[in-house]
CSV table of C-alpha atoms and ligand atoms in Angstrom, one decimal:
chain,number,residue,atom,x,y,z
A,1,MET,CA,13.1,15.2,-29.3
A,2,THR,CA,11.7,13.1,-26.5
A,3,ARG,CA,11.7,16.1,-24.2
A,4,GLN,CA,9.8,18.2,-26.8
A,5,ILE,CA,7.1,15.7,-27.1
A,6,SER,CA,6.7,15.5,-23.4
A,7,LEU,CA,6.5,19.3,-22.9
A,8,HIS,CA,4.1,19.6,-25.7
A,9,VAL,CA,1.8,17.1,-24.1
A,10,VAL,CA,2.0,18.7,-20.7
A,11,ASP,CA,0.9,21.9,-22.3
A,12,GLY,CA,-1.8,20.2,-24.2
A,13,GLY,CA,-3.9,19.5,-21.2
A,14,ILE,CA,-5.1,16.6,-19.2
A,15,MET,CA,-7.1,14.8,-21.9
A,16,GLU,CA,-4.3,14.8,-24.3
A,17,LEU,CA,-1.9,13.6,-21.6
A,18,ILE,CA,-4.2,10.7,-20.8
A,19,GLU,CA,-4.5,9.9,-24.5
A,20,GLN,CA,-0.7,9.9,-24.9
A,21,ILE,CA,-0.3,7.6,-21.9
A,22,LEU,CA,-2.8,5.1,-23.3
A,23,LYS,CA,-1.2,5.2,-26.7
A,24,LEU,CA,2.3,4.7,-25.2
A,25,LYS,CA,1.0,1.9,-23.0
A,26,LYS,CA,-0.3,0.1,-26.1
A,27,GLU,CA,2.8,0.7,-28.2
A,28,LYS,CA,5.1,-0.6,-25.5
A,29,ASN,CA,2.7,-3.3,-24.3
A,30,ALA,CA,3.1,-2.0,-20.7
A,31,LEU,CA,1.0,-2.9,-17.7
A,32,ILE,CA,0.1,0.1,-15.5
A,33,LEU,CA,-0.8,-0.7,-11.9
A,34,ALA,CA,-2.1,1.8,-9.4
A,35,HIS,CA,-2.7,1.7,-5.7
A,36,TYR,CA,-6.0,2.9,-4.2
A,37,TYR,CA,-4.1,5.9,-2.6
A,38,GLN,CA,-3.1,7.3,-6.0
A,39,ILE,CA,-4.8,10.4,-7.4
A,40,PRO,CA,-8.0,9.7,-9.3
A,41,GLU,CA,-6.6,10.4,-12.7
A,42,ILE,CA,-3.8,7.8,-12.3
A,43,GLN,CA,-6.3,5.3,-11.0
A,44,ASP,CA,-8.5,5.9,-14.0
A,45,VAL,CA,-5.7,5.5,-16.5
A,46,ALA,CA,-4.3,2.2,-14.9
A,47,ASP,CA,-5.0,-1.3,-16.2
A,48,PHE,CA,-5.6,-2.4,-12.6
A,49,VAL,CA,-6.2,-0.6,-9.3
A,50,GLY,CA,-5.7,-2.5,-6.1
A,51,ASP,CA,-3.9,-2.9,-2.7
A,52,SER,CA,-0.3,-3.9,-2.5
A,53,LEU,CA,-1.2,-7.6,-2.3
A,54,ALA,CA,-3.4,-7.6,-5.4
A,55,LEU,CA,-0.8,-5.4,-7.3
A,56,ALA,CA,2.0,-7.8,-6.5
A,57,LYS,CA,0.0,-10.8,-7.7
A,58,ILE,CA,-1.1,-9.2,-10.9
A,59,GLY,CA,2.4,-7.9,-11.7
A,60,ALA,CA,3.7,-11.5,-11.4
A,61,SER,CA,0.9,-13.3,-13.3
A,62,ASP,CA,0.5,-10.8,-16.2
A,63,ALA,CA,2.3,-11.6,-19.4
A,64,ARG,CA,3.5,-8.1,-20.2
A,65,ASP,CA,7.2,-7.5,-19.3
A,66,LEU,CA,7.1,-3.8,-18.7
A,67,ILE,CA,5.3,-2.7,-15.5
A,68,VAL,CA,4.7,0.8,-14.3
A,69,LEU,CA,3.8,0.7,-10.6
A,70,CYS,CA,2.0,3.8,-9.4
A,71,GLY,CA,2.4,3.7,-5.7
A,72,VAL,CA,5.4,4.0,-3.3
A,73,ARG,CA,8.8,2.5,-3.7
A,74,PHE,CA,8.3,-0.6,-1.6
A,75,MET,CA,5.4,-1.6,-3.9
A,76,GLY,CA,7.7,-1.2,-7.0
A,77,GLU,CA,10.3,-3.3,-5.2
A,78,THR,CA,7.8,-6.0,-4.4
A,79,ALA,CA,6.7,-6.2,-8.0
A,80,LYS,CA,10.4,-6.5,-9.1
A,81,ILE,CA,11.1,-9.2,-6.5
A,82,LEU,CA,8.2,-11.3,-7.7
A,83,SER,CA,8.9,-10.6,-11.4
A,84,LYS,CA,12.7,-10.4,-11.6
A,85,ASN,CA,12.9,-10.6,-15.4
A,86,LYS,CA,10.4,-7.8,-16.0
A,87,LYS,CA,11.3,-4.1,-16.2
A,88,VAL,CA,9.5,-2.3,-13.3
A,89,LEU,CA,9.3,1.5,-13.4
A,90,VAL,CA,7.8,3.9,-10.9
A,91,PRO,CA,6.7,7.5,-11.8
A,92,SER,CA,8.6,9.0,-8.9
A,93,LEU,CA,11.7,7.2,-7.4
A,94,ASP,CA,11.6,9.4,-4.3
A,95,ALA,CA,8.1,8.4,-3.4
A,96,GLY,CA,9.1,6.3,-0.3
A,97,CYS,CA,7.1,5.2,2.7
A,98,PRO,CA,8.2,6.8,6.0
A,99,MET,CA,6.9,3.8,7.9
A,100,ALA,CA,9.1,1.4,5.9
A,101,ASP,CA,12.1,3.6,6.6
A,102,MET,CA,11.5,3.2,10.3
A,103,VAL,CA,13.2,-0.2,10.2
A,104,ASP,CA,16.9,-0.1,9.7
A,105,ALA,CA,18.2,-3.5,8.4
A,106,LYS,CA,21.2,-3.3,10.7
A,107,ASP,CA,19.0,-2.8,13.8
A,108,LEU,CA,16.8,-5.7,12.7
A,109,GLN,CA,19.9,-7.9,12.2
A,110,ARG,CA,21.0,-7.1,15.8
A,111,TYR,CA,17.5,-7.8,17.1
A,112,LYS,CA,17.6,-11.2,15.3
A,113,GLN,CA,20.9,-12.1,16.9
A,114,ALA,CA,19.6,-11.2,20.3
A,115,ASN,CA,16.2,-13.0,19.7
A,116,PRO,CA,17.0,-16.1,17.6
A,117,ASN,CA,13.7,-17.8,18.5
A,118,ARG,CA,11.3,-15.1,17.3
A,119,THR,CA,9.7,-15.5,13.9
A,120,ILE,CA,10.1,-12.2,12.0
A,121,VAL,CA,6.8,-11.1,10.5
A,122,SER,CA,7.0,-8.1,8.3
A,123,TYR,CA,4.2,-5.9,7.0
A,124,VAL,CA,4.8,-5.6,3.2
A,125,ASN,CA,5.5,-1.9,3.9
A,126,THR,CA,9.2,-2.6,4.3
A,127,THR,CA,12.4,-2.2,2.1
A,128,ALA,CA,13.7,-5.1,0.1
A,129,GLU,CA,16.7,-5.3,2.4
A,130,VAL,CA,14.4,-5.8,5.5
A,131,LYS,CA,12.5,-8.5,3.6
A,132,THR,CA,15.7,-10.4,3.2
A,133,LEU,CA,15.8,-10.7,7.0
A,134,THR,CA,12.1,-11.6,7.3
A,135,ASP,CA,10.5,-15.0,7.8
A,136,ILE,CA,7.1,-14.1,6.3
A,137,CYS,CA,5.4,-11.0,5.0
A,138,VAL,CA,1.8,-10.0,5.5
A,139,THR,CA,-0.4,-7.1,4.2
A,140,SER,CA,-3.2,-5.4,5.9
A,141,SER,CA,-5.6,-7.7,3.9
A,142,ASN,CA,-4.1,-11.0,5.1
A,143,ALA,CA,-2.3,-10.2,8.4
A,144,LEU,CA,-4.9,-11.6,10.8
A,145,ASN,CA,-5.5,-14.7,8.8
A,146,ILE,CA,-1.8,-15.5,8.4
A,147,MET,CA,-0.8,-14.7,11.9
A,148,ASP,CA,-3.6,-16.9,13.1
A,149,LYS,CA,-2.3,-19.8,11.1
A,150,LEU,CA,1.4,-19.3,11.9
A,151,GLU,CA,2.9,-22.0,14.0
A,152,GLY,CA,5.6,-21.0,16.6
A,153,GLU,CA,5.3,-19.3,19.9
A,154,GLN,CA,7.2,-16.0,19.6
A,155,PHE,CA,7.0,-13.4,17.0
A,156,LEU,CA,8.3,-9.9,16.1
A,157,PHE,CA,5.8,-7.9,14.1
A,158,LEU,CA,7.2,-4.9,12.2
A,159,PRO,CA,7.1,-2.0,11.4
A,160,ASP,CA,3.6,-0.9,12.2
A,161,ARG,CA,2.8,-0.9,16.0
A,162,ASN,CA,-0.8,0.0,15.3
A,163,LEU,CA,-1.5,-2.9,13.0
A,164,GLY,CA,0.6,-5.0,15.4
A,165,THR,CA,-1.5,-4.0,18.4
A,166,HIS,CA,-4.7,-4.8,16.4
A,167,ILE,CA,-3.3,-8.3,15.7
A,168,GLN,CA,-2.3,-8.8,19.3
A,169,SER,CA,-5.8,-7.8,20.4
A,170,GLN,CA,-7.3,-10.5,18.2
A,171,MET,CA,-5.0,-13.3,19.3
A,172,PRO,CA,-3.9,-12.6,22.9
A,173,GLU,CA,-2.5,-16.1,23.3
A,174,LYS,CA,0.4,-15.3,21.0
A,175,ASP,CA,3.6,-13.6,22.2
A,176,ILE,CA,4.1,-10.8,19.7
A,177,GLU,CA,6.7,-8.1,20.2
A,178,LEU,CA,6.1,-4.9,18.2
A,179,TRP,CA,8.5,-2.7,16.4
A,180,PRO,CA,7.8,1.0,17.3
A,181,GLY,CA,6.9,2.1,13.7
A,182,PHE,CA,3.8,3.9,12.4
A,183,CYS,CA,2.3,5.5,9.4
A,184,LEU,CA,2.7,9.3,9.6
A,185,THR,CA,-0.5,9.8,7.6
A,186,HIS,CA,-2.8,7.5,9.6
A,187,GLN,CA,-1.3,8.6,12.9
A,188,ARG,CA,-2.4,12.2,12.2
A,189,LEU,CA,-6.0,11.2,12.6
A,190,ARG,CA,-7.3,11.8,16.2
A,191,ARG,CA,-10.1,10.1,18.0
A,192,GLU,CA,-11.7,13.6,18.5
A,193,ASP,CA,-11.8,14.1,14.7
A,194,VAL,CA,-13.8,11.0,14.3
A,195,LEU,CA,-16.1,11.6,17.4
A,196,GLU,CA,-17.0,15.1,16.0
A,197,LEU,CA,-18.0,13.6,12.7
A,198,MET,CA,-19.9,10.9,14.4
A,199,GLU,CA,-21.9,13.4,16.3
A,200,ALA,CA,-22.6,15.4,13.1
A,201,ASN,CA,-23.5,12.3,11.1
A,202,PRO,CA,-25.2,9.9,13.6
A,203,SER,CA,-26.2,7.3,11.1
A,204,ALA,CA,-22.8,7.0,9.5
A,205,GLN,CA,-20.6,4.0,10.1
A,206,VAL,CA,-16.9,4.4,10.8
A,207,LEU,CA,-14.6,2.4,8.5
A,208,ALA,CA,-10.9,2.5,9.7
A,209,HIS,CA,-7.6,1.2,8.4
A,210,PRO,CA,-5.6,-0.7,11.1
A,211,GLU,CA,-2.7,1.7,10.6
A,212,CYS,CA,-4.9,4.2,12.6
A,213,ASN,CA,-4.1,4.6,16.3
A,214,GLN,CA,-6.0,2.6,19.0
A,215,GLY,CA,-8.1,5.7,19.9
A,216,VAL,CA,-9.6,5.7,16.4
A,217,LEU,CA,-9.8,1.9,16.1
A,218,GLY,CA,-11.8,1.9,19.3
A,219,VAL,CA,-14.7,3.8,17.8
A,220,ALA,CA,-14.7,2.0,14.4
A,221,ASP,CA,-17.6,-0.1,13.2
A,222,TYR,CA,-15.3,-1.9,10.8
A,223,ILE,CA,-11.5,-2.3,10.8
A,224,GLY,CA,-9.8,-3.5,7.6
A,225,SER,CA,-7.5,-3.0,4.7
A,226,THR,CA,-8.3,-0.7,1.7
A,227,LYS,CA,-9.8,-3.8,-0.1
A,228,GLY,CA,-11.6,-4.7,3.1
A,229,ILE,CA,-13.1,-1.2,3.4
A,230,LEU,CA,-14.2,-1.2,-0.3
A,231,ASP,CA,-15.8,-4.7,0.1
A,232,TYR,CA,-17.5,-3.7,3.3
A,233,ALA,CA,-19.0,-0.5,1.9
A,234,ARG,CA,-20.2,-2.2,-1.2
A,235,ASN,CA,-22.0,-5.0,0.7
A,236,SER,CA,-23.4,-2.8,3.6
A,237,GLN,CA,-27.0,-1.8,3.9
A,238,HIS,CA,-25.8,1.5,5.4
A,239,LYS,CA,-25.8,4.6,3.3
A,240,GLU,CA,-23.2,6.8,5.1
A,241,PHE,CA,-19.7,6.2,6.1
A,242,ILE,CA,-16.9,8.1,7.8
A,243,VAL,CA,-13.7,6.9,6.2
A,244,ALA,CA,-10.5,6.6,8.2
A,245,THR,CA,-7.8,5.9,5.7
A,246,GLU,CA,-5.9,7.8,3.0
A,247,ASP,CA,-7.9,10.2,0.8
A,248,GLY,CA,-7.2,8.3,-2.5
A,249,ILE,CA,-9.7,5.6,-1.5
A,250,MET,CA,-12.6,8.1,-1.7
A,251,HIS,CA,-12.4,7.8,-5.5
A,252,PRO,CA,-13.1,4.0,-5.8
A,253,LEU,CA,-15.6,4.2,-2.9
A,254,SER,CA,-17.6,6.9,-4.7
A,255,LYS,CA,-17.3,5.2,-8.1
A,256,ASP,CA,-18.5,1.9,-6.7
A,257,ASN,CA,-21.3,3.3,-4.6
A,258,PRO,CA,-22.8,6.3,-6.3
A,259,ASN,CA,-25.8,6.3,-4.0
A,260,LYS,CA,-23.9,6.2,-0.7
A,261,LYS,CA,-22.2,9.1,1.1
A,262,PHE,CA,-18.5,8.9,2.1
A,263,ILE,CA,-16.9,11.5,4.5
A,264,LEU,CA,-13.1,11.5,4.9
A,265,ALA,CA,-12.4,11.4,8.6
A,266,SER,CA,-9.9,14.3,8.3
A,267,PRO,CA,-8.4,16.5,5.5
A,268,ARG,CA,-5.0,15.5,6.9
A,269,LEU,CA,-5.4,11.9,5.7
A,270,VAL,CA,-3.2,12.6,2.6
A,271,CYS,CA,0.1,10.7,2.1
A,272,MET,CA,2.5,13.1,0.5
A,273,ASN,CA,4.5,10.2,-0.9
A,274,MET,CA,1.7,8.6,-2.7
A,275,LYS,CA,0.8,12.0,-4.1
A,276,LYS,CA,4.3,12.5,-5.5
A,277,ASN,CA,3.1,10.6,-8.6
A,278,SER,CA,1.4,12.7,-11.3
A,279,LEU,CA,0.1,12.0,-14.7
A,280,GLN,CA,3.1,13.9,-16.1
A,281,GLY,CA,5.5,11.7,-14.1
A,282,LEU,CA,3.7,8.6,-15.3
A,283,TYR,CA,3.9,9.8,-18.9
A,284,ARG,CA,7.6,10.6,-18.7
A,285,CYS,CA,8.6,7.4,-17.1
A,286,LEU,CA,6.7,5.4,-19.6
A,287,LEU,CA,8.1,7.4,-22.5
A,288,GLU,CA,11.7,7.4,-21.4
A,289,GLU,CA,11.6,4.1,-19.5
A,290,THR,CA,13.3,5.9,-16.6
A,291,ASN,CA,13.0,5.4,-12.8
A,292,GLU,CA,13.6,1.7,-13.0
A,293,ILE,CA,13.6,-0.4,-9.8
A,294,LEU,CA,16.9,-2.2,-9.7
A,295,LEU,CA,17.8,-4.8,-7.1
A,296,ASP,CA,20.7,-7.2,-7.1
A,297,ASP,CA,20.0,-10.9,-7.6
A,298,GLN,CA,20.9,-11.9,-4.1
A,299,THR,CA,18.5,-9.4,-2.6
A,300,ILE,CA,15.7,-10.6,-4.9
A,301,GLU,CA,16.3,-14.2,-4.1
A,302,LEU,CA,16.3,-13.7,-0.3
A,303,ALA,CA,13.4,-11.1,-0.3
A,304,LYS,CA,11.3,-13.4,-2.4
A,305,LYS,CA,11.1,-16.1,0.2
A,306,PRO,CA,8.9,-14.3,2.8
A,307,LEU,CA,6.7,-13.0,-0.1
A,308,ASP,CA,6.3,-16.5,-1.6
A,309,ARG,CA,5.5,-17.8,1.9
A,310,MET,CA,2.8,-15.1,2.3
A,311,LEU,CA,1.3,-15.9,-1.2
A,312,ALA,CA,1.2,-19.6,-0.4
A,313,MET,CA,-0.8,-18.8,2.8
A,314,SER,CA,-3.2,-16.2,1.5
B,401,CIZ,O1,-1.3,-3.0,1.6
B,401,CIZ,C1,-1.7,-2.0,1.0
B,401,CIZ,O2,-1.9,-1.8,-0.1
B,401,CIZ,C2,-1.8,-0.8,1.9
B,401,CIZ,C3,-0.6,0.1,2.0
B,401,CIZ,C4,-3.0,-0.5,2.4
B,401,CIZ,C5,-4.1,-1.4,2.3
B,401,CIZ,O3,-4.7,-1.6,3.4
B,401,CIZ,O4,-4.4,-1.9,1.3
B,402,SF4,FE1,3.6,4.6,4.0
B,402,SF4,FE2,1.4,5.5,5.3
B,402,SF4,FE3,2.0,6.6,3.0
B,402,SF4,FE4,1.1,4.1,3.1
B,402,SF4,S1,0.0,5.9,3.7
B,402,SF4,S2,2.8,4.8,1.9
B,402,SF4,S3,2.0,3.4,5.1
B,402,SF4,S4,3.3,6.7,4.8
């Protein structure tokens, strides 16, 4: 019966699908959260669109106890860790983050044993297991601010060497070792791609995410998180921008600033994992309450500590 409804709706077209999602959401009193890198249709159907920090905070403070997190797996896990009594679903359980998978918990455990004095600072793009071995988490929105305030002398920053190098460049007095991880999507963007666009659009400003490589960051007018880029574009007097982050951000940028022009720095800036989520997948997981994020109590308890520490400092 359930399957029939779902197939009927898929056949019925996108408007009917959206209507059914909104109806189900109301019936089940569910909260739909979407990351800025999701497809426009998912962003438009969500109750709230944001970066991983904002999504985690809303998930925890909202009264609804059924959450559908449209993003990648670590975002669903973060929502579950901060709201352990809520049911957290994701439209696609195999939407992972290749950068998060570049840290193996056993390797990190060995590193900690060999370097007991280093504070472990993890980008939120990590698995729940890696968070259990972490002293404090950061996101791209608060990394500089938190690292600046952190006491202690020696740090390991993981997994993103690009964000890590950017942090190092802003506080050279700190001893920060970097894990050799990176985002496959942002890493694909080359400095030459940006230079070509700059030549063709001389009045455009370059807005870059710190997951981009140093060649790209070196020519950026502004470096910041998705939220930072959105705020910068909104408040800027400039009218044209070259955007060096994942393609999904073009939707809120254009919606917020109908009179400004945004050029994606490369058509290759598409995260295949973020794009595994579809309206159909969202509908099915809401209807059948499948794809639940399940974590054991001990993992939740240990992984919550570095997240709580981050929230207290941001
Ligand atoms: O923290 C996030 O949400 C990510 C992955 C990107 C950003 O800069 O917001
Ligand atoms: Fe991971 Fe990069 Fe995709 Fe974000 S854009 S989910 S960091 S692979």
